[in-house]
Amino acid sequence: MLNCSFNGPHFDADKVFQPWLSQNPKPTFYSVFNYTPSDISRVLGMPFPVVNREHILSSMTISITEAMLDVILDFQPNSTLDIGSWTEIVYLHNTNKDKNTAYAFPDIAFDIVPGISWKNPDYDPYARQMSEKFLGKLIDAAAPTKSIVGAYINHIDPYLRDWQTMYYRNNWDRLRDVQTKWDPTWYFRFPRGIPPRK
């Protein structure tokens, strides 16, 4: 499922997908549609926001090449383990960007946000592996043009048994020590921030 959000002219995003959609023979396995949250709920038969366990990726990119598009459109769910996949492409039009902010990726045009959804906690490692494999393929596809300027895996998800490792790898304990030293009261709180030790 491809969910696209646009904050600029629609034709700019259409240009990205048109070469793929006009191939001969035309692709038949996928249909590209601008899904809204209510559309996603209807198609999946689930309420929104989805109550499943989720693993979110994010790739900040200057442009989407044909090789990257092939990877995005081949993001397959794992039906054997009942692990679903979806992709959101957020289009960021230049005229709507605030040039006065210290945003880390001022030159990006798209945020590619693939996600994995599942219910069974036993599938956590498989979902993580699926996410990492997809992101690796996407980065490899972007390498020749250096289109991806930043990428990360997973927002904090308290439903995951070990989200700290998924998000911060093996740096969690060290970063908590730093946080405890410099901000022991957690004054500078951030949704994906690190709490100090008590």
PDB file of C-alpha atoms in Angstrom:
ATOM      1  CA  MET A   1       0.000   0.000   0.000  1.00  0.00           C
ATOM      2  CA  LEU A   2       1.367   3.412  -0.936  1.00  0.00           C
ATOM      3  CA  ASN A   3       0.149   6.424   1.029  1.00  0.00           C
ATOM      4  CA  CYS A   4       1.294   9.775  -0.362  1.00  0.00           C
ATOM      5  CA  SER A   5       1.093  13.147   1.382  1.00  0.00           C
ATOM      6  CA  PHE A   6       1.720  16.280  -0.631  1.00  0.00           C
ATOM      7  CA  ASN A   7       2.182  19.870   0.473  1.00  0.00           C
ATOM      8  CA  GLY A   8       2.842  21.169  -3.029  1.00  0.00           C
ATOM      9  CA  PRO A   9       1.589  20.886  -6.596  1.00  0.00           C
ATOM     10  CA  HIS A  10       0.357  17.359  -7.331  1.00  0.00           C
ATOM     11  CA  PHE A  11       1.972  17.289 -10.770  1.00  0.00           C
ATOM     12  CA  ASP A  12       5.444  17.408  -9.188  1.00  0.00           C
ATOM     13  CA  ALA A  13       4.786  14.071  -7.493  1.00  0.00           C
ATOM     14  CA  ASP A  14       3.102  12.659 -10.606  1.00  0.00           C
ATOM     15  CA  LYS A  15       6.349  13.219 -12.541  1.00  0.00           C
ATOM     16  CA  VAL A  16       8.129  10.818 -10.195  1.00  0.00           C
ATOM     17  CA  PHE A  17       5.688   7.948 -10.713  1.00  0.00           C
ATOM     18  CA  GLN A  18       4.770   8.485 -14.368  1.00  0.00           C
ATOM     19  CA  PRO A  19       7.881   6.800 -15.869  1.00  0.00           C
ATOM     20  CA  TRP A  20       7.194   3.648 -13.848  1.00  0.00           C
ATOM     21  CA  LEU A  21       3.473   3.645 -14.607  1.00  0.00           C
ATOM     22  CA  SER A  22       4.030   4.146 -18.340  1.00  0.00           C
ATOM     23  CA  GLN A  23       6.449   1.233 -18.790  1.00  0.00           C
ATOM     24  CA  ASN A  24       5.681  -1.244 -21.528  1.00  0.00           C
ATOM     25  CA  PRO A  25       4.327  -3.672 -20.547  1.00  0.00           C
ATOM     26  CA  LYS A  26       2.516  -1.683 -17.893  1.00  0.00           C
ATOM     27  CA  PRO A  27       2.834  -2.940 -14.313  1.00  0.00           C
ATOM     28  CA  THR A  28      -0.256  -4.871 -13.290  1.00  0.00           C
ATOM     29  CA  PHE A  29       0.606  -6.110  -9.803  1.00  0.00           C
ATOM     30  CA  TYR A  30       0.449  -2.696  -8.120  1.00  0.00           C
ATOM     31  CA  SER A  31      -1.951   0.187  -8.175  1.00  0.00           C
ATOM     32  CA  VAL A  32      -0.637   3.523  -6.963  1.00  0.00           C
ATOM     33  CA  PHE A  33      -3.265   5.559  -5.170  1.00  0.00           C
ATOM     34  CA  ASN A  34      -3.164   8.556  -2.846  1.00  0.00           C
ATOM     35  CA  TYR A  35      -4.448   6.809   0.282  1.00  0.00           C
ATOM     36  CA  THR A  36      -5.807   8.819   3.181  1.00  0.00           C
ATOM     37  CA  PRO A  37      -5.839   7.467   6.758  1.00  0.00           C
ATOM     38  CA  SER A  38      -9.524   6.556   6.363  1.00  0.00           C
ATOM     39  CA  ASP A  39      -8.719   4.689   3.117  1.00  0.00           C
ATOM     40  CA  ILE A  40      -6.030   2.719   4.945  1.00  0.00           C
ATOM     41  CA  SER A  41      -8.508   1.824   7.690  1.00  0.00           C
ATOM     42  CA  ARG A  42     -11.044   0.666   5.107  1.00  0.00           C
ATOM     43  CA  VAL A  43      -8.576  -1.417   3.082  1.00  0.00           C
ATOM     44  CA  LEU A  44      -6.951  -3.039   6.121  1.00  0.00           C
ATOM     45  CA  GLY A  45     -10.223  -3.364   8.020  1.00  0.00           C
ATOM     46  CA  MET A  46      -8.607  -1.791  11.090  1.00  0.00           C
ATOM     47  CA  PRO A  47      -9.338   1.396  13.042  1.00  0.00           C
ATOM     48  CA  PHE A  48      -7.032   4.380  12.634  1.00  0.00           C
ATOM     49  CA  PRO A  49      -4.621   4.863  14.223  1.00  0.00           C
ATOM     50  CA  VAL A  50      -3.672   1.222  13.805  1.00  0.00           C
ATOM     51  CA  VAL A  51      -3.258  -0.556  17.139  1.00  0.00           C
ATOM     52  CA  ASN A  52      -0.724  -3.038  15.793  1.00  0.00           C
ATOM     53  CA  ARG A  53       2.943  -3.137  16.660  1.00  0.00           C
ATOM     54  CA  GLU A  54       4.769  -0.983  14.124  1.00  0.00           C
ATOM     55  CA  HIS A  55       8.321  -0.540  12.936  1.00  0.00           C
ATOM     56  CA  ILE A  56       8.843   2.734  11.045  1.00  0.00           C
ATOM     57  CA  LEU A  57      11.688   3.693   8.716  1.00  0.00           C
ATOM     58  CA  SER A  58      12.469   7.140   7.374  1.00  0.00           C
ATOM     59  CA  SER A  59      14.669   8.137   4.442  1.00  0.00           C
ATOM     60  CA  MET A  60      15.247  11.809   3.685  1.00  0.00           C
ATOM     61  CA  THR A  61      15.879  12.079  -0.033  1.00  0.00           C
ATOM     62  CA  ILE A  62      16.603  14.789  -2.577  1.00  0.00           C
ATOM     63  CA  SER A  63      14.979  12.864  -5.421  1.00  0.00           C
ATOM     64  CA  ILE A  64      13.488   9.453  -6.148  1.00  0.00           C
ATOM     65  CA  THR A  65      15.324   7.614  -8.903  1.00  0.00           C
ATOM     66  CA  GLU A  66      13.892   4.791 -10.979  1.00  0.00           C
ATOM     67  CA  ALA A  67      16.052   2.280  -9.084  1.00  0.00           C
ATOM     68  CA  MET A  68      14.720   3.587  -5.761  1.00  0.00           C
ATOM     69  CA  LEU A  69      11.157   3.458  -7.047  1.00  0.00           C
ATOM     70  CA  ASP A  70      11.610  -0.191  -8.009  1.00  0.00           C
ATOM     71  CA  VAL A  71      12.638  -0.965  -4.407  1.00  0.00           C
ATOM     72  CA  ILE A  72       9.764   1.074  -2.934  1.00  0.00           C
ATOM     73  CA  LEU A  73       7.167  -0.635  -5.097  1.00  0.00           C
ATOM     74  CA  ASP A  74       8.565  -4.097  -4.307  1.00  0.00           C
ATOM     75  CA  PHE A  75       8.131  -3.793  -0.526  1.00  0.00           C
ATOM     76  CA  GLN A  76       6.359  -7.113   0.036  1.00  0.00           C
ATOM     77  CA  PRO A  77       4.479  -8.107   3.187  1.00  0.00           C
ATOM     78  CA  ASN A  78       5.303 -11.429   4.837  1.00  0.00           C
ATOM     79  CA  SER A  79       2.003 -13.281   4.539  1.00  0.00           C
ATOM     80  CA  THR A  80       3.448 -16.422   6.149  1.00  0.00           C
ATOM     81  CA  LEU A  81       3.969 -14.623   9.466  1.00  0.00           C
ATOM     82  CA  ASP A  82       1.135 -12.114   9.015  1.00  0.00           C
ATOM     83  CA  ILE A  83       3.480  -9.125   8.861  1.00  0.00           C
ATOM     84  CA  GLY A  84       2.062  -6.313   6.736  1.00  0.00           C
ATOM     85  CA  SER A  85       3.980  -3.568   4.962  1.00  0.00           C
ATOM     86  CA  TRP A  86       3.050  -0.101   3.757  1.00  0.00           C
ATOM     87  CA  THR A  87       4.897   2.926   2.439  1.00  0.00           C
ATOM     88  CA  GLU A  88       4.171   6.613   2.848  1.00  0.00           C
ATOM     89  CA  ILE A  89       5.917   9.132   0.631  1.00  0.00           C
ATOM     90  CA  VAL A  90       5.800  12.654   2.018  1.00  0.00           C
ATOM     91  CA  TYR A  91       6.457  15.243  -0.682  1.00  0.00           C
ATOM     92  CA  LEU A  92       7.992  18.468   0.636  1.00  0.00           C
ATOM     93  CA  HIS A  93       7.578  21.315  -1.832  1.00  0.00           C
ATOM     94  CA  ASN A  94      10.332  23.945  -1.651  1.00  0.00           C
ATOM     95  CA  THR A  95       7.968  26.914  -1.504  1.00  0.00           C
ATOM     96  CA  ASN A  96       6.482  25.615   1.739  1.00  0.00           C
ATOM     97  CA  LYS A  97       9.758  25.175   3.610  1.00  0.00           C
ATOM     98  CA  ASP A  98      10.714  27.598   6.352  1.00  0.00           C
ATOM     99  CA  LYS A  99      14.218  28.782   5.480  1.00  0.00           C
ATOM    100  CA  ASN A 100      14.688  30.320   8.944  1.00  0.00           C
ATOM    101  CA  THR A 101      14.665  27.051  10.871  1.00  0.00           C
ATOM    102  CA  ALA A 102      17.633  24.833  11.618  1.00  0.00           C
ATOM    103  CA  TYR A 103      16.053  21.766  10.010  1.00  0.00           C
ATOM    104  CA  ALA A 104      18.647  19.050   9.554  1.00  0.00           C
ATOM    105  CA  PHE A 105      17.716  18.242   5.938  1.00  0.00           C
ATOM    106  CA  PRO A 106      16.884  21.545   4.181  1.00  0.00           C
ATOM    107  CA  ASP A 107      17.412  20.228   0.647  1.00  0.00           C
ATOM    108  CA  ILE A 108      15.205  17.145   0.715  1.00  0.00           C
ATOM    109  CA  ALA A 109      12.169  16.862  -1.544  1.00  0.00           C
ATOM    110  CA  PHE A 110      10.766  13.590  -0.162  1.00  0.00           C
ATOM    111  CA  ASP A 111      10.593  11.653   3.073  1.00  0.00           C
ATOM    112  CA  ILE A 112      10.147   7.977   2.207  1.00  0.00           C
ATOM    113  CA  VAL A 113       8.487   6.302   5.191  1.00  0.00           C
ATOM    114  CA  PRO A 114       8.059   2.526   4.852  1.00  0.00           C
ATOM    115  CA  GLY A 115       6.453   0.719   7.762  1.00  0.00           C
ATOM    116  CA  ILE A 116       5.884  -2.793   9.069  1.00  0.00           C
ATOM    117  CA  SER A 117       2.787  -3.767  11.077  1.00  0.00           C
ATOM    118  CA  TRP A 118       2.162  -6.971  13.010  1.00  0.00           C
ATOM    119  CA  LYS A 119       0.396  -8.237  16.131  1.00  0.00           C
ATOM    120  CA  ASN A 120       2.293 -11.233  17.493  1.00  0.00           C
ATOM    121  CA  PRO A 121       5.228 -10.194  19.768  1.00  0.00           C
ATOM    122  CA  ASP A 122       7.087 -13.345  18.709  1.00  0.00           C
ATOM    123  CA  TYR A 123       7.473 -11.815  15.253  1.00  0.00           C
ATOM    124  CA  ASP A 124       9.457  -8.787  16.534  1.00  0.00           C
ATOM    125  CA  PRO A 125      12.843 -10.066  15.248  1.00  0.00           C
ATOM    126  CA  TYR A 126      11.409 -10.952  11.828  1.00  0.00           C
ATOM    127  CA  ALA A 127       9.830  -7.512  11.464  1.00  0.00           C
ATOM    128  CA  ARG A 128      13.097  -5.844  12.428  1.00  0.00           C
ATOM    129  CA  GLN A 129      15.013  -7.947   9.894  1.00  0.00           C
ATOM    130  CA  MET A 130      12.453  -7.112   7.204  1.00  0.00           C
ATOM    131  CA  SER A 131      12.794  -3.377   7.937  1.00  0.00           C
ATOM    132  CA  GLU A 132      16.585  -3.387   7.928  1.00  0.00           C
ATOM    133  CA  LYS A 133      16.744  -5.390   4.702  1.00  0.00           C
ATOM    134  CA  PHE A 134      14.387  -2.966   2.962  1.00  0.00           C
ATOM    135  CA  LEU A 135      16.312   0.105   4.126  1.00  0.00           C
ATOM    136  CA  GLY A 136      19.593  -1.474   2.982  1.00  0.00           C
ATOM    137  CA  LYS A 137      18.160  -2.123  -0.490  1.00  0.00           C
ATOM    138  CA  LEU A 138      16.840   1.440  -0.685  1.00  0.00           C
ATOM    139  CA  ILE A 139      20.191   2.952   0.347  1.00  0.00           C
ATOM    140  CA  ASP A 140      22.011   0.766  -2.203  1.00  0.00           C
ATOM    141  CA  ALA A 141      19.613   1.922  -4.935  1.00  0.00           C
ATOM    142  CA  ALA A 142      20.215   5.566  -3.977  1.00  0.00           C
ATOM    143  CA  ALA A 143      24.014   5.253  -3.729  1.00  0.00           C
ATOM    144  CA  PRO A 144      24.923   6.121  -7.368  1.00  0.00           C
ATOM    145  CA  THR A 145      23.104   9.473  -7.179  1.00  0.00           C
ATOM    146  CA  LYS A 146      23.590  10.059  -3.424  1.00  0.00           C
ATOM    147  CA  SER A 147      19.887  10.874  -3.251  1.00  0.00           C
ATOM    148  CA  ILE A 148      19.396   9.816   0.381  1.00  0.00           C
ATOM    149  CA  VAL A 149      20.936  12.353   2.748  1.00  0.00           C
ATOM    150  CA  GLY A 150      19.719  10.808   5.988  1.00  0.00           C
ATOM    151  CA  ALA A 151      17.929   7.678   7.158  1.00  0.00           C
ATOM    152  CA  TYR A 152      16.919   6.104  10.431  1.00  0.00           C
ATOM    153  CA  ILE A 153      14.980   3.121  11.699  1.00  0.00           C
ATOM    154  CA  ASN A 154      12.069   3.256  14.120  1.00  0.00           C
ATOM    155  CA  HIS A 155      10.299   5.781  16.205  1.00  0.00           C
ATOM    156  CA  ILE A 156      10.090   4.801  19.834  1.00  0.00           C
ATOM    157  CA  ASP A 157       7.392   2.173  20.116  1.00  0.00           C
ATOM    158  CA  PRO A 158       6.621   1.053  23.673  1.00  0.00           C
ATOM    159  CA  TYR A 159       4.932  -2.077  22.314  1.00  0.00           C
ATOM    160  CA  LEU A 160       8.286  -3.411  21.162  1.00  0.00           C
ATOM    161  CA  ARG A 161      10.146  -5.372  23.826  1.00  0.00           C
ATOM    162  CA  ASP A 162      13.500  -3.802  23.023  1.00  0.00           C
ATOM    163  CA  TRP A 163      12.801  -0.536  21.212  1.00  0.00           C
ATOM    164  CA  GLN A 164      15.862   1.058  22.841  1.00  0.00           C
ATOM    165  CA  THR A 165      18.159  -1.291  20.938  1.00  0.00           C
ATOM    166  CA  MET A 166      16.163  -0.903  17.727  1.00  0.00           C
ATOM    167  CA  TYR A 167      16.420   2.890  17.877  1.00  0.00           C
ATOM    168  CA  TYR A 168      19.763   3.533  19.606  1.00  0.00           C
ATOM    169  CA  ARG A 169      21.589   0.240  18.963  1.00  0.00           C
ATOM    170  CA  ASN A 170      24.141  -0.413  21.721  1.00  0.00           C
ATOM    171  CA  ASN A 171      24.392   3.278  22.702  1.00  0.00           C
ATOM    172  CA  TRP A 172      21.380   3.418  25.044  1.00  0.00           C
ATOM    173  CA  ASP A 173      23.219   3.035  28.387  1.00  0.00           C
ATOM    174  CA  ARG A 174      26.004   5.438  27.415  1.00  0.00           C
ATOM    175  CA  LEU A 175      23.499   8.049  26.224  1.00  0.00           C
ATOM    176  CA  ARG A 176      21.523   7.736  29.458  1.00  0.00           C
ATOM    177  CA  ASP A 177      24.718   8.518  31.373  1.00  0.00           C
ATOM    178  CA  VAL A 178      25.224  11.647  29.250  1.00  0.00           C
ATOM    179  CA  GLN A 179      21.586  12.681  29.723  1.00  0.00           C
ATOM    180  CA  THR A 180      21.810  12.164  33.491  1.00  0.00           C
ATOM    181  CA  LYS A 181      24.911  14.362  33.711  1.00  0.00           C
ATOM    182  CA  TRP A 182      23.689  17.263  31.539  1.00  0.00           C
ATOM    183  CA  ASP A 183      19.908  17.208  32.031  1.00  0.00           C
ATOM    184  CA  PRO A 184      19.129  15.231  35.221  1.00  0.00           C
ATOM    185  CA  THR A 185      15.574  16.641  35.514  1.00  0.00           C
ATOM    186  CA  TRP A 186      14.793  15.918  31.829  1.00  0.00           C
ATOM    187  CA  TYR A 187      13.981  19.582  31.241  1.00  0.00           C
ATOM    188  CA  PHE A 188      14.632  19.259  27.493  1.00  0.00           C
ATOM    189  CA  ARG A 189      12.077  16.524  26.936  1.00  0.00           C
ATOM    190  CA  PHE A 190      11.667  15.095  23.424  1.00  0.00           C
ATOM    191  CA  PRO A 191       9.262  12.343  22.290  1.00  0.00           C
ATOM    192  CA  ARG A 192      12.145  10.160  21.111  1.00  0.00           C
ATOM    193  CA  GLY A 193      14.506  11.451  23.778  1.00  0.00           C
ATOM    194  CA  ILE A 194      16.404   9.546  26.420  1.00  0.00           C
ATOM    195  CA  PRO A 195      15.260   9.825  30.035  1.00  0.00           C
ATOM    196  CA  PRO A 196      17.911  10.378  32.723  1.00  0.00           C
ATOM    197  CA  ARG A 197      18.663   7.721  35.297  1.00  0.00           C
ATOM    198  CA  LYS A 198      16.757   8.108  38.563  1.00  0.00           C
TER     199      LYS A 198
END
